[in-house]
Each structure stands twice: as structure tokens, then as C-alpha cells.
Coordinates of C-alpha atoms in Angstrom, one line a residue:
M1 CA 20.4 132.7 305.6
L2 CA 23.3 131.5 303.0
R3 CA 24.8 134.5 300.9
L4 CA 27.4 132.7 298.1
R5 CA 29.9 135.2 296.5
I6 CA 31.1 133.6 293.2
M7 CA 35.1 135.1 293.1
S8 CA 36.0 133.1 289.8
G9 CA 34.6 132.0 286.8
A10 CA 32.0 132.9 284.0
R11 CA 29.6 134.3 287.0
A12 CA 32.4 135.9 288.6
G13 CA 31.4 138.8 291.0
E14 CA 28.0 137.8 291.4
V15 CA 26.6 137.6 295.4
L16 CA 23.2 135.0 295.7
D17 CA 21.1 135.1 299.2
F18 CA 19.2 131.8 299.6
G19 CA 16.2 131.2 301.7
D20 CA 15.5 127.6 301.1
D21 CA 17.2 124.7 303.0
V22 CA 18.8 123.0 299.6
V23 CA 21.0 124.7 297.3
S24 CA 22.4 122.8 294.2
I25 CA 25.1 123.6 292.3
G26 CA 25.4 122.2 288.7
R27 CA 25.8 122.6 285.1
A28 CA 21.8 121.9 284.6
D29 CA 19.4 124.5 284.7
S30 CA 17.8 122.7 286.9
N31 CA 20.2 123.8 289.7
A32 CA 19.8 127.2 291.9
I33 CA 23.2 127.9 290.8
V34 CA 24.0 127.0 287.4
L35 CA 27.4 127.3 286.3
R36 CA 28.8 126.1 283.0
D37 CA 32.5 126.3 283.8
D38 CA 34.7 122.8 282.4
G39 CA 34.5 120.0 284.7
I40 CA 31.5 120.8 286.4
F41 CA 28.9 117.8 286.0
A42 CA 25.1 118.3 285.7
Q43 CA 24.0 118.4 289.7
H44 CA 27.7 119.1 291.1
A45 CA 27.1 119.4 294.8
R46 CA 24.3 120.0 296.8
L47 CA 24.3 122.0 300.4
L48 CA 21.6 121.4 303.0
F49 CA 20.9 123.0 305.9
D50 CA 19.4 120.5 308.8
G51 CA 17.5 123.7 310.9
S52 CA 21.3 124.1 312.5
A53 CA 24.2 124.8 310.4
W54 CA 24.8 124.4 306.2
S55 CA 27.1 121.4 305.3
I56 CA 28.1 120.1 301.5
A57 CA 25.6 117.0 301.9
D58 CA 26.6 115.0 298.2
V59 CA 28.6 115.8 295.5
L60 CA 29.0 113.2 291.9
S61 CA 32.7 113.4 292.1
T62 CA 35.1 114.0 295.3
S63 CA 37.9 114.6 293.1
A64 CA 36.2 117.7 291.6
I65 CA 35.4 119.8 295.0
S66 CA 37.6 121.0 297.5
V67 CA 37.1 123.4 301.0
Q68 CA 39.7 126.0 301.5
R69 CA 39.6 127.3 305.3
T70 CA 41.9 129.3 306.6
G71 CA 44.4 128.9 304.1
A72 CA 44.6 125.0 304.2
V73 CA 42.5 123.0 301.5
S74 CA 40.9 120.2 302.6
V75 CA 39.8 117.3 299.8
V76 CA 35.9 116.5 300.4
D77 CA 36.5 112.8 301.0
S78 CA 33.9 112.5 303.4
L79 CA 30.3 113.8 303.9
P80 CA 28.4 115.5 304.8
L81 CA 31.0 118.0 305.3
S82 CA 30.4 121.2 307.7
L83 CA 30.8 124.4 306.6
R84 CA 32.3 127.9 308.1
E85 CA 31.9 131.4 307.5
G86 CA 34.4 132.5 305.4
D87 CA 35.2 128.7 303.8
V88 CA 36.0 129.0 300.1
I89 CA 34.3 126.4 298.1
V90 CA 36.2 125.1 295.2
L91 CA 34.7 123.3 291.9
G92 CA 35.8 121.8 288.5
E93 CA 38.9 122.0 286.4
Q94 CA 39.1 125.6 286.1
A95 CA 38.6 126.4 290.2
V96 CA 35.7 128.2 290.4
E97 CA 35.9 129.5 293.7
I98 CA 32.9 130.5 296.0
I99 CA 32.8 132.1 299.3
V100 CA 30.6 131.0 302.1
N101 CA 28.7 133.4 304.3
F102 CA 26.0 133.6 306.7
V103 CA 23.5 136.2 306.8
A104 CA 21.4 136.3 309.8
D105 CA 17.5 135.5 309.6
V106 CA 16.1 136.6 312.6
D107 CA 13.8 134.4 314.5
G108 CA 11.5 136.1 317.3
A109 CA 12.3 135.5 320.9
R110 CA 8.4 135.4 321.3
V111 CA 5.4 133.7 320.1
V112 CA 1.9 133.3 321.1
A113 CA 1.4 129.8 322.0
V114 CA 4.4 126.4 321.7
R115 CA 3.1 123.0 322.2
K116 CA 5.3 120.1 322.8
I117 CA 4.8 116.8 320.8
D118 CA 4.2 114.7 323.7
D119 CA 1.5 117.4 325.2
I120 CA -0.2 117.6 321.8
A121 CA -4.1 116.5 322.5
P122 CA -7.4 119.3 322.4
S123 CA -8.2 120.2 325.8
A124 CA -11.7 119.5 326.9
S125 CA -12.5 123.2 327.0
T126 CA -11.9 123.7 323.0
L127 CA -14.0 120.6 322.4
D128 CA -17.0 121.5 324.9
A129 CA -17.2 125.0 323.1
D130 CA -17.6 124.0 319.3
P131 CA -18.5 119.6 319.4
K132 CA -19.3 120.2 316.0
R133 CA -15.6 120.6 315.3
L134 CA -14.9 117.3 317.7
Q135 CA -17.3 115.3 315.4
A136 CA -15.6 117.3 311.9
L137 CA -12.1 116.0 313.5
Y138 CA -13.3 112.7 314.1
A139 CA -14.9 112.3 309.8
V140 CA -11.6 113.9 308.9
Q141 CA -9.1 111.5 310.9
K142 CA -11.2 108.4 309.1
R143 CA -10.6 109.9 305.7
I144 CA -7.3 110.7 306.3
G145 CA -6.5 107.3 307.6
G146 CA -7.8 105.6 304.5
C147 CA -5.5 107.3 302.2
S148 CA -2.7 105.2 300.2
D149 CA -1.6 107.2 297.9
L150 CA 0.8 110.4 299.0
V151 CA -0.6 113.1 296.4
E152 CA -4.1 112.7 297.4
L153 CA -3.4 112.3 301.3
L154 CA -1.6 115.7 300.8
N155 CA -4.3 117.6 299.0
L156 CA -6.9 115.8 301.4
L157 CA -5.3 117.1 304.7
C158 CA -4.8 120.6 303.1
D159 CA -9.3 120.4 301.7
E160 CA -10.0 119.2 305.8
I161 CA -7.5 122.0 306.9
F162 CA -9.8 125.0 304.8
S163 CA -12.9 123.5 306.2
L164 CA -11.9 123.0 310.1
V165 CA -9.4 126.6 310.5
R166 CA -11.5 128.9 308.5
G167 CA -9.1 131.7 308.8
V168 CA -6.5 129.4 307.2
T169 CA -5.5 131.3 303.3
H170 CA -2.8 129.1 302.4
C171 CA -1.8 125.7 303.9
T172 CA 2.1 124.3 303.1
V173 CA 3.5 121.2 303.8
V174 CA 7.0 120.4 303.8
L175 CA 8.9 117.1 304.0
R176 CA 11.5 115.6 304.4
E177 CA 13.7 115.2 301.4
D178 CA 15.5 111.9 302.5
D179 CA 11.7 110.2 303.4
G180 CA 12.9 110.3 307.8
A181 CA 14.2 106.8 306.9
E182 CA 16.1 105.5 309.7
S183 CA 19.1 104.9 307.8
S184 CA 20.0 108.4 306.7
Q185 CA 22.9 110.2 308.3
G186 CA 24.4 113.6 308.2
P187 CA 21.8 116.6 307.2
V188 CA 19.0 116.5 305.9
A189 CA 16.9 119.1 303.9
Y190 CA 12.8 119.5 304.2
V191 CA 11.3 120.5 300.8
P192 CA 7.8 122.1 300.3
A193 CA 5.8 119.2 299.3
L194 CA 2.8 120.7 298.4
T195 CA 1.0 124.3 298.7
R196 CA -2.5 125.0 298.5
V197 CA -4.9 128.2 298.2
R198 CA -8.4 128.8 299.5
G199 CA -10.5 129.0 296.7
L200 CA -8.4 127.0 294.5
P201 CA -8.4 123.8 293.3
G202 CA -4.8 121.6 293.1
A203 CA -1.3 122.6 293.9
S204 CA -0.7 126.4 293.8
P205 CA 0.6 127.4 290.2
V206 CA 3.3 129.8 291.1
P207 CA 5.6 128.9 293.7
I208 CA 4.5 130.3 297.4
P209 CA 7.4 131.2 299.8
I210 CA 7.5 129.0 303.3
T211 CA 8.0 131.0 306.5
R212 CA 11.0 129.5 307.4
S213 CA 11.7 131.1 310.6
V214 CA 8.1 129.4 311.8
Y215 CA 8.8 125.7 310.3
R216 CA 12.6 125.8 312.0
K217 CA 11.4 126.4 315.6
V218 CA 8.7 123.6 314.9
I219 CA 11.8 121.4 313.8
A220 CA 14.2 122.6 316.6
E221 CA 12.0 122.4 319.3
R222 CA 9.5 119.8 318.1
A223 CA 6.4 121.8 318.9
A224 CA 3.4 123.1 317.4
V225 CA 4.2 126.8 317.2
L226 CA 1.5 129.9 316.9
A227 CA 2.1 133.7 315.7
A228 CA -1.1 135.7 315.8
D229 CA 0.8 138.7 314.3
A230 CA 3.7 136.8 312.3
P231 CA 6.1 139.9 311.1
T232 CA 5.9 140.8 314.9
E233 CA 5.4 137.8 317.0
V234 CA 7.9 135.6 315.0
G235 CA 10.6 138.1 313.5
Q236 CA 10.7 140.3 310.2
T237 CA 12.3 137.8 308.5
E238 CA 12.3 138.5 304.3
S239 CA 10.6 135.4 304.0
L240 CA 7.4 136.7 306.1
L241 CA 7.9 140.3 305.1
S242 CA 8.0 138.8 300.9
A243 CA 4.6 136.7 301.5
D244 CA 3.0 139.6 303.6
I245 CA 1.9 136.8 306.0
R246 CA 0.0 138.2 309.1
S247 CA -0.6 135.0 311.2
V248 CA 0.8 131.6 310.7
I249 CA 0.4 128.2 312.9
G250 CA 3.1 125.3 312.5
V251 CA 2.6 122.0 313.7
P252 CA 4.8 118.8 313.0
L253 CA 4.1 115.6 311.3
W254 CA 6.6 113.2 313.2
R255 CA 7.1 109.3 313.6
G256 CA 9.0 108.5 317.3
E257 CA 12.2 110.7 317.4
E258 CA 12.1 111.6 313.6
I259 CA 10.2 115.3 312.1
L260 CA 8.8 113.9 309.3
G261 CA 7.6 117.1 307.8
V262 CA 5.7 120.6 308.9
I263 CA 2.2 121.6 307.8
Q264 CA 2.2 125.5 308.1
V265 CA -0.9 127.4 307.8
D266 CA -1.1 131.0 307.2
N267 CA -3.4 134.3 306.6
R268 CA -2.6 136.9 304.5
E269 CA -5.4 139.1 304.9
S270 CA -5.3 140.4 309.0
P271 CA -3.8 140.0 311.7
G272 CA -4.7 137.8 315.2
V273 CA -6.8 135.4 313.4
F274 CA -5.4 131.7 315.0
A275 CA -6.0 131.3 318.3
H276 CA -5.0 128.5 320.6
G277 CA -7.9 125.9 319.9
D278 CA -7.0 126.4 316.1
L279 CA -3.0 125.5 317.3
E280 CA -4.6 122.6 319.4
L281 CA -7.0 121.5 316.6
L282 CA -4.1 121.3 313.7
A283 CA -2.0 119.5 316.3
T284 CA -3.9 116.9 316.6
L285 CA -5.1 116.9 313.2
A286 CA -1.1 116.3 312.4
H287 CA -0.9 113.5 315.2
N288 CA -3.1 111.2 313.1
A289 CA -2.0 112.6 309.4
S290 CA 1.5 111.8 310.9
L291 CA 0.8 108.1 310.8
A292 CA -1.0 108.7 307.3
V293 CA 2.3 110.3 305.6
A294 CA 4.3 107.3 307.1
N295 CA 2.8 104.8 306.0
C296 CA 1.7 106.2 301.9
R297 CA 5.8 106.9 302.2
L298 CA 6.2 103.7 303.0
L299 CA 3.5 102.2 300.7
T300 CA 5.3 104.3 297.8
R301 CA 8.5 102.9 298.8
L302 CA 7.5 99.4 299.0
R303 CA 5.6 99.6 295.6
S304 CA 8.6 101.2 294.0
A305 CA 10.9 98.3 295.2
E306 CA 8.2 95.9 294.2
E307 CA 8.3 97.8 290.7
R308 CA 12.0 97.5 290.6
L309 CA 12.3 93.7 291.2
K310 CA 9.7 92.5 288.5
K311 CA 11.9 94.8 286.0
E312 CA 15.2 93.3 287.6
N313 CA 13.3 90.0 287.7
S314 CA 12.1 90.5 283.9
F315 CA 15.1 92.0 282.9
L316 CA 17.2 88.6 284.3
K317 CA 14.9 85.9 282.6
G318 CA 14.8 87.9 279.8
R319 CA 18.4 88.2 279.1
E320 CA 19.0 84.1 280.6
Q321 CA 16.3 83.1 277.6
S322 CA 17.8 85.7 275.2
R323 CA 21.3 84.7 275.9
R324 CA 20.0 81.1 274.9
T325 CA 17.6 82.0 271.6
G326 CA 18.1 81.5 268.4
A327 CA 16.3 81.7 265.1
R328 CA 15.4 77.9 265.0
G329 CA 13.2 78.6 268.2
P330 CA 12.7 79.7 271.6
I331 CA 15.9 78.0 272.5
A332 CA 18.7 77.4 270.0
I333 CA 19.2 73.6 269.9
I334 CA 21.3 73.5 266.2
G335 CA 20.8 70.5 264.6
G336 CA 18.8 68.4 262.0
S337 CA 21.2 64.8 262.2
N338 CA 19.3 61.8 263.4
A339 CA 21.0 61.7 266.6
M340 CA 19.6 65.1 267.4
A341 CA 16.3 64.7 265.9
T342 CA 16.0 61.8 268.5
L343 CA 16.8 64.0 271.5
L344 CA 14.2 66.6 270.6
E345 CA 11.3 64.0 270.2
H346 CA 12.2 62.7 273.5
L347 CA 12.5 66.1 275.3
A348 CA 9.2 66.8 273.8
K349 CA 7.4 64.4 275.2
V350 CA 9.1 64.9 278.7
V351 CA 8.8 68.7 278.7
D352 CA 5.4 69.1 280.6
T353 CA 5.7 66.5 283.2
R354 CA 6.9 66.4 287.0
V355 CA 9.2 63.7 286.6
T356 CA 13.0 64.4 287.0
V357 CA 15.5 64.5 283.6
L358 CA 18.5 63.1 283.8
V359 CA 20.9 64.8 280.8
E360 CA 24.1 62.7 280.3
G361 CA 26.6 63.6 277.5
E362 CA 30.3 64.4 277.2
T363 CA 31.8 67.7 278.4
G364 CA 30.5 70.4 276.4
V365 CA 27.8 68.7 274.2
G366 CA 25.3 71.4 275.4
K367 CA 23.9 69.7 278.5
E368 CA 22.7 73.0 279.9
L369 CA 21.4 73.9 276.8
V370 CA 19.0 71.0 276.9
A371 CA 17.8 71.8 280.3
S372 CA 16.9 75.3 279.7
A373 CA 15.1 73.7 276.7
L374 CA 12.8 71.9 279.4
H375 CA 12.3 74.7 281.3
Y376 CA 11.5 77.6 278.4
Q377 CA 9.4 75.2 276.8
S378 CA 6.8 74.0 279.8
R379 CA 4.6 75.7 281.7
R380 CA 7.1 76.5 284.3
R381 CA 8.9 79.0 281.9
E382 CA 7.5 82.1 283.8
R383 CA 9.2 81.0 286.8
L384 CA 12.8 81.0 287.2
F385 CA 15.6 78.2 285.6
V386 CA 18.5 78.4 288.3
G387 CA 22.2 76.2 288.0
Q388 CA 24.3 74.8 289.9
N389 CA 27.3 73.4 289.6
C390 CA 27.7 71.0 292.2
A391 CA 31.7 70.6 291.7
A392 CA 32.1 74.4 291.9
M393 CA 31.9 74.5 296.0
P394 CA 33.0 72.5 298.7
E395 CA 30.6 70.5 301.0
N396 CA 29.8 72.8 303.5
L397 CA 29.3 76.1 301.3
L398 CA 27.1 73.8 298.6
E399 CA 25.0 72.9 301.3
S400 CA 24.1 76.4 302.1
E401 CA 23.9 77.5 298.3
L402 CA 21.3 74.7 298.1
F403 CA 19.2 74.8 301.0
G404 CA 19.8 78.4 302.4
H405 CA 20.9 78.5 306.1
K406 CA 19.4 80.3 309.4
K407 CA 21.5 83.3 311.1
G408 CA 24.2 82.1 313.4
A409 CA 24.4 78.3 311.7
F410 CA 28.0 78.6 311.4
T411 CA 30.8 80.6 311.2
G412 CA 30.1 83.7 309.0
A413 CA 26.2 83.0 308.8
Y414 CA 25.6 86.6 309.6
E415 CA 22.2 86.8 308.3
D416 CA 19.5 84.3 307.1
K417 CA 20.1 83.2 303.1
K418 CA 17.7 81.0 301.1
G419 CA 18.7 78.5 299.1
L420 CA 18.2 77.8 295.5
F421 CA 15.5 75.3 295.8
E422 CA 13.4 78.3 297.5
V423 CA 14.7 80.8 294.9
A424 CA 14.0 78.5 292.1
D425 CA 10.4 77.5 293.7
G426 CA 7.8 77.4 291.0
G427 CA 11.0 77.1 288.5
T428 CA 13.2 74.2 287.6
L429 CA 16.6 73.8 289.1
F430 CA 19.5 72.0 287.4
L431 CA 22.2 70.6 288.9
D432 CA 25.1 69.9 286.9
E433 CA 28.2 67.5 288.0
V434 CA 25.7 66.1 289.8
T435 CA 28.1 62.7 290.7
E436 CA 30.6 65.7 292.4
M437 CA 27.9 66.1 294.9
P438 CA 29.6 64.4 298.6
V439 CA 28.0 61.6 299.5
S440 CA 26.7 62.7 302.8
L441 CA 24.3 66.1 300.6
Q442 CA 23.4 63.2 298.3
S443 CA 20.8 61.7 301.1
K444 CA 19.5 65.1 301.9
L445 CA 18.7 66.2 298.1
L446 CA 17.2 62.2 298.0
R447 CA 14.8 63.2 300.8
T448 CA 14.0 67.0 299.0
L449 CA 13.4 64.5 295.9
Q450 CA 10.9 62.5 297.4
E451 CA 9.1 64.6 300.0
G452 CA 9.2 68.0 298.2
E453 CA 10.4 69.6 301.1
I454 CA 13.7 71.4 302.4
R455 CA 15.4 72.4 305.9
P456 CA 17.7 75.3 305.6
V457 CA 21.2 74.7 307.5
G458 CA 20.6 75.4 311.5
S459 CA 17.1 75.2 311.2
N460 CA 14.4 73.1 313.0
V461 CA 11.8 73.8 310.2
E462 CA 11.1 72.3 306.9
R463 CA 9.6 74.1 304.3
R464 CA 7.7 72.5 300.9
V465 CA 9.1 73.6 297.7
D466 CA 7.7 72.8 294.3
V467 CA 11.1 72.9 292.1
R468 CA 11.6 70.3 289.0
I469 CA 15.0 68.7 289.1
V470 CA 17.2 68.4 285.5
A471 CA 20.1 67.0 286.5
A472 CA 23.7 66.5 284.1
T473 CA 26.5 64.4 284.3
N474 CA 29.5 63.3 282.2
R475 CA 30.1 60.7 283.8
N476 CA 28.6 57.1 283.6
L477 CA 26.3 56.9 286.8
E478 CA 26.1 53.0 286.6
E479 CA 29.9 53.0 287.0
E480 CA 29.9 55.6 290.0
V481 CA 27.3 53.6 292.2
A482 CA 29.3 50.5 291.6
A483 CA 32.4 52.3 292.7
G484 CA 30.5 53.3 295.8
R485 CA 31.0 57.3 294.9
F486 CA 27.5 57.8 294.4
R487 CA 24.4 56.5 296.0
E488 CA 22.0 54.0 294.5
D489 CA 19.0 55.1 295.6
L490 CA 19.5 58.5 294.4
Y491 CA 20.1 56.9 290.9
Y492 CA 17.2 55.7 290.7
R493 CA 15.6 58.9 291.3
L494 CA 17.6 61.2 289.2
K495 CA 17.2 58.6 286.2
V496 CA 13.5 58.5 285.8
F497 CA 14.1 59.6 282.0
P498 CA 17.5 60.2 281.0
L499 CA 18.2 62.5 278.0
R500 CA 22.0 61.3 276.3
V501 CA 23.1 64.6 274.2
P502 CA 25.3 62.9 271.2
P503 CA 29.2 64.1 270.7
L504 CA 29.5 66.1 267.9
R505 CA 31.4 63.4 266.1
E506 CA 28.4 61.5 265.7
R507 CA 26.4 64.1 264.2
R508 CA 29.2 65.7 262.1
E509 CA 26.5 66.4 259.6
D510 CA 25.4 69.3 262.2
I511 CA 29.0 71.0 262.2
P512 CA 28.0 73.4 259.0
L513 CA 24.8 74.5 260.8
L514 CA 26.7 74.6 264.2
A515 CA 29.8 76.5 262.5
D516 CA 27.4 78.9 260.3
H517 CA 25.4 79.9 263.9
F518 CA 28.7 80.9 265.8
L519 CA 30.1 82.3 262.8
K520 CA 27.2 84.6 262.6
I521 CA 26.7 85.5 266.7
H522 CA 30.8 86.4 266.7
G523 CA 30.8 88.1 263.5
R524 CA 27.9 90.7 264.7
E525 CA 29.9 90.6 268.5
M526 CA 33.2 91.6 266.9
G527 CA 31.5 93.8 264.1
K528 CA 33.2 91.7 261.6
P529 CA 31.6 90.9 258.4
V530 CA 32.9 87.4 257.4
A531 CA 32.2 85.8 254.0
G532 CA 32.0 82.0 255.3
Y533 CA 34.2 79.1 255.4
S534 CA 36.1 77.7 252.0
Q535 CA 35.0 74.1 251.4
Q536 CA 38.3 72.7 251.9
A537 CA 37.8 74.3 256.1
M538 CA 34.6 73.1 255.8
E539 CA 35.5 69.5 255.2
V540 CA 38.7 69.7 257.9
L541 CA 36.2 70.9 260.1
Q542 CA 33.8 67.8 259.5
A543 CA 36.6 65.5 259.4
Y544 CA 38.2 66.7 262.7
D545 CA 36.4 64.8 265.8
F546 CA 36.5 67.6 268.1
P547 CA 36.8 65.9 271.3
G548 CA 35.8 69.1 273.7
N549 CA 32.0 69.0 271.5
V550 CA 30.0 71.7 270.3
R551 CA 32.1 74.3 273.3
E552 CA 35.2 73.4 271.1
L553 CA 33.8 74.4 268.1
Q554 CA 32.1 77.5 269.4
N555 CA 36.1 78.3 270.6
E556 CA 37.6 77.7 267.7
V557 CA 35.1 79.4 265.4
Q558 CA 35.7 82.8 268.2
R559 CA 39.5 82.1 267.4
L560 CA 38.8 82.2 263.3
V561 CA 36.4 85.6 263.3
I562 CA 39.7 87.7 265.4
Q563 CA 42.2 86.2 262.7
V564 CA 40.2 86.6 259.3
E565 CA 40.2 89.7 257.4
P566 CA 36.9 91.4 257.2
G567 CA 34.8 90.1 254.2
E568 CA 37.4 87.3 253.6
F569 CA 36.4 83.1 253.6
I570 CA 37.7 81.4 256.2
T571 CA 40.6 78.8 254.8
P572 CA 42.3 75.9 256.2
D573 CA 45.8 77.9 257.1
L574 CA 43.8 79.6 259.8
L575 CA 42.5 76.9 261.6
S576 CA 44.2 75.5 264.4
P577 CA 47.2 73.1 264.6
R578 CA 45.1 70.8 266.1
I579 CA 42.6 70.7 263.5
R580 CA 45.3 71.2 260.9
Q581 CA 46.7 67.7 262.0
T582 CA 43.1 66.3 260.0
A583 CA 43.5 68.2 256.8
E584 CA 47.3 66.8 256.6
A585 CA 45.9 63.4 257.4
L586 CA 42.8 63.4 254.7
A587 CA 46.0 64.6 252.0
R588 CA 47.8 61.5 253.0
A589 CA 45.1 59.5 252.6
R590 CA 44.3 60.9 249.0
P591 CA 45.1 57.7 246.9
D592 CA 46.9 57.9 243.7
K593 CA 44.8 57.6 240.4
G594 CA 44.6 53.5 239.7
S595 CA 41.8 51.1 240.0
L596 CA 39.1 51.5 242.4
K597 CA 40.5 48.6 244.3
E598 CA 43.9 49.7 244.3
M599 CA 43.1 53.1 245.6
M600 CA 40.6 51.5 248.6
D601 CA 43.7 49.9 249.2
Q602 CA 45.8 52.8 249.8
V603 CA 43.0 54.7 251.8
E604 CA 42.4 51.5 254.0
R605 CA 46.7 51.1 254.2
V606 CA 46.7 55.4 255.2
L607 CA 43.6 54.9 258.0
L608 CA 44.9 51.9 259.3
L609 CA 48.2 53.9 260.6
E610 CA 46.6 56.7 261.6
S611 CA 44.5 54.7 263.6
L612 CA 47.6 52.9 265.4
R613 CA 49.3 56.3 265.9
E614 CA 46.6 57.7 267.4
H615 CA 46.5 54.7 269.8
G616 CA 50.1 54.6 270.6
N617 CA 50.2 51.3 268.5
N618 CA 48.1 49.9 271.2
K619 CA 45.9 47.4 268.7
S620 CA 43.3 46.8 270.9
A621 CA 42.0 50.2 270.7
A622 CA 43.0 51.3 267.4
A623 CA 40.0 47.9 266.3
R624 CA 37.9 49.3 268.9
T625 CA 38.0 52.8 266.9
L626 CA 37.9 51.1 263.3
G627 CA 34.9 48.7 264.7
I628 CA 36.8 45.6 263.9
T629 CA 38.1 42.8 265.8
R630 CA 41.7 42.5 267.3
E631 CA 42.3 39.1 265.0
G632 CA 40.5 41.5 261.9
L633 CA 43.1 44.4 262.5
H634 CA 46.2 42.0 262.2
K635 CA 44.8 40.6 259.4
K636 CA 44.8 43.8 257.2
L637 CA 48.1 44.6 258.9
R638 CA 49.7 41.6 257.4
Q639 CA 47.9 42.3 254.1
F640 CA 49.7 45.2 254.0
G641 CA 53.2 44.3 255.1
L642 CA 52.8 46.6 258.4
T643 CA 53.3 43.3 260.8

């Protein structure tokens, strides 16, 4: 028995004895020792008895507990930590000290019968004496084996024990707290899972103490134990006397070398009511019940894991989808220009087909957003949308990431790994920057597109997958094919239905919509209300070409929200220097008052000079930007005396 003396803190001077195998310490009322001192967590620490010794099994914070032993201080940095007589446990900021003592819990040296696990089987004499018992036992075994719910199983087990052994007045099932997992390390605790009283439906309404001396003998000796007169045969232990138990049988539940729990049945009315036949019968019943308990706990873990995976999957899909959602529909594709209307029209035509889609466009135009819209507006939206940037990994890692690998396929392949094709099975795989994929890997991708099969690295078995491919590139694929950097046959497989996302300079009328959208998002994220954009600031934004496209606009708006005062309008002076240059060009282009022809000539002269400056006086490039021929540019330069 564990005796703890509290030497300091709010409960200093108290002496507490514990007969259970688990003693929790903390601030919460559910703990066995409730401490309200500063620095004590809700569940600060747990002390466990493993059948032979007490130890500190787990703590919430290792920096908030230490053990003083013979004058030395040992910080708890490795669990479990075995406890010795006289150890002082120090808890919390106020150093609440608890002295550990062990009080003898007498365990009798003699019992009526002990049957080792390996010897458990009903003897022929027992079965011959009562053949109906054998038939009943067989029927019970069938009913127990059909249970898949642990609570239902334990209640059924107790009911059947009451039916088979008439002298039983109380039945308690004690189970291993760590679920008997093979990976468990350190001390484990056995806690009462269910106690039933004959004649009462359901679990006992009041806690009934278990006979610790009996179930400890069962666990220590891996055997079934019978005590016909418990106080005499097992020992005058506190748990026996307080429960007034006269006769007791303890039988183990086991799986291989592990003890999963103990079934304890007792009689609290008269001594000597249990016999050897009762022990053999219960031991045989426990043999089958052990398998049923292990299966139920395994099913419980599997159901819990499946439910957790469903929730995680739902959360991740919801987070991914919400990241792309907006007020304008399922996917926040913002734009009312003719160019965007054409894009959305083409997208709607291909959304529920199986064809491969190639999304083309400059960097930052929103190619991944278009790809996700294809997925979340299609019939595949309930499955995963998985993206991979082909430029982000070297060739060997990219192959493993896409197709998976078998254990031992290469150095560092310590276990099998599913590739993104398998992960996205039934859904959509987005391959960004597909032109960056090595040529040697392009052939493997081509075969997957043609056959719908993948072969993990190091495997000789092919697996069928149902994945829709959406690829994206900011390069000209025809030029890549001509240069030999991209396979021509793969080019034709990918470019079945191309979607071109226009750059922002081709849809300037969408800039106010996008700027307002990003202003609301970042204003909400930073908790800073912004009145909006001044007219001059919006004119400058619309006049700027945004070479980084929508991504550059979003970054600019985020920076503006940081700079602007709460409730104020965004003015041109807050814009980035590169964008303010546009404002200066507009100011220079503003003509002086005069006739219409004079003002138009002034504007045209400024635009010619700006174009030449931007292109380093390259007249061919400037003419291309202005949409005129080189000869036409020379003619205008001569007209304005700029040659």
C-alpha cells in the first residue's frame, strides 16, 4: 500500500493511504490528490503500481516535478521513474513536498488452488460430473465470441458468470489501462472496468473495492487463484476486510505473454462456497473471453482511428477548400472582364470530363486556383485535390513523391510509401511547373496517362489509379518541345484542353475587384478596418502593369494594410516606389490646356518617350509594345523632333 505524507503547501500535515494502483495528483477535482497550490497543473503527475513497484509514470511538465533522494535532487527528465522508501516528490512553483512510504499489504502464503495459464483447461471429471455445465459453457463461449463492443462484452461476461457459478455475488473485471499495446513501455496500471452485483441490472451504482491481493497474485504468477475462505487463505488485507469478502476467485485475461486484465468473482455471504470445478470453469471461460476482450479493444482502436482519420480528412479538405473560397462562389475566381468570362466559360465545359487539362499563364496569374476550381466544381470534389510543384524536388525524390516506393528501394527508404498518384486516387493531381520535370521522368508520367497504372520505385507490381491530371506551366510548351526539353508525345497528352489564364495587364478592369477582395481579407486577418482606396490610388494601381500579376497585387495590398492607419483611405503616397513611378508617368502625360490636337500630341510624345525608356532605347521592342511598326515609330519620332 502507498502512503503519502504532504509536508508543505496548503494541505501540509495530511497523511493519505492508497490501495488503488493509480494515484493521480493535480489541481482538477478528478485527481486522487487535489492540490490548489501555484504551479500545479490540472493533472500534474500520475503514480502507478505495476504489481511489484511504484513509479512516477507520466507528468504534464518535467520542469515542474523533481525527486529528492538521500539529500540529492533528481529532476524528472526520463519516465518512468521508480520510487523508493523515503523519496520526497517536489511539485509546482511553491515546492509542495510529498514523502513516499510503503505500508505492508499482507498477501497470504497459501491459497486453495493455483492454475497456471498454460495448464488452464477443464478436467474430464469436472465435465463428466455436470454435462449440462459443458453445454452451457459452450453456448456462453459462442455468445461472447460474437460481441464486438467492449461494454456489451463485459456485461454479458458478468451475466454468464452469475448463471454458471451460483455462489458468485459480485463480479469485477479489471483491465490493463494501456490497452495491452505491445509498444507500451514502463509500468502499467490495472483499473476496474466494470463491477456487477447479482440481481442488479447494469453496473454497480456505488464503487466496490477490488481484492488487490488476489489480482496481484494472478498477475504476478500468471495463474488463476482460488481462495475458499479469503480472509484466512489470502491474508488479512485492508481491501478484503473492508469489502467483507469470504470467498474469491481471480482468473487472468491474457494475450500471449501479456496480461490484459483479471476477472474477479467473490462471495460476501458465506465462506467456502467455491470449489476446484468453479475455478476450472471460470479459467476456461476466461480463455475465450481473453480473445474477445482483445478483439473488442482492437476494434475500438480501429473505429477510433477511422473516426479520427475521417475527421482529419474532412478538416484538411475543408481547410483547403475554405482557403480557396470566397463570396462569389465555391472558388474565389474574381473577375468580370471579357477575358475572365471566356476562361470561366471554357472551365465550365471541361469541369466534369475526364480529359487532361493544361493551365497556361504567367507566374502569379492564379493557375493553381483554376486547377482547384476544376476539382471542387467537378464530381470528384469529395475526394482529394493534391498538388506538387515539379520544380521543387530533384529527379529521384520527385519520382518517389509521385509514384511512391517500396522499402529498401534506395538508401533511406526505410518503409513503404504511397505516392501522390495513390493518395489522389479518385480525385485530382495538380502538377505545377510540369515543364521542369526531368525528361527521364516524363516517360513514366506519359505511361501513367496512357494506361492509368503506376509502378512504385523498387516494385515490379503495377497498380491502377483513377486520377485526373491538371498540369500547369508558365513557359511556352511548343518552344520547350522544339528545344528538346519536353517530350512531344507527352505534350500532346497534356494539351488536350488548354486553359489560358490572362495576365492582369490584359484585364485591368478586374484590378478594383481584386484589390477590394484582398483588402477585406487582410484587413480581417490583421483586425484593422480600412476605409478603402482613394480615387488617385486606384487609378495608379490600374495603370500599373503588375508583372507579378495577381500575386504581386495581393502582396501590395497586404503591405498597404500594414501601413495605413485604421479607418483611413489608401492614398498614392503609401504605394510601393515601383508603382508610384506609374503615377509620375501619368502626371507627366497630363497635357497642358489647349486644342484637342495639341493635348493629344503632348500625351503621345510622353508615351513614346516612356516606352523607349522602359526598353533601353530599343526601338523594335518599344514599337512592339506600342502596337505599331518600327517604321511607324521612326515616323512619329521625327514628327515630334525626337530622332
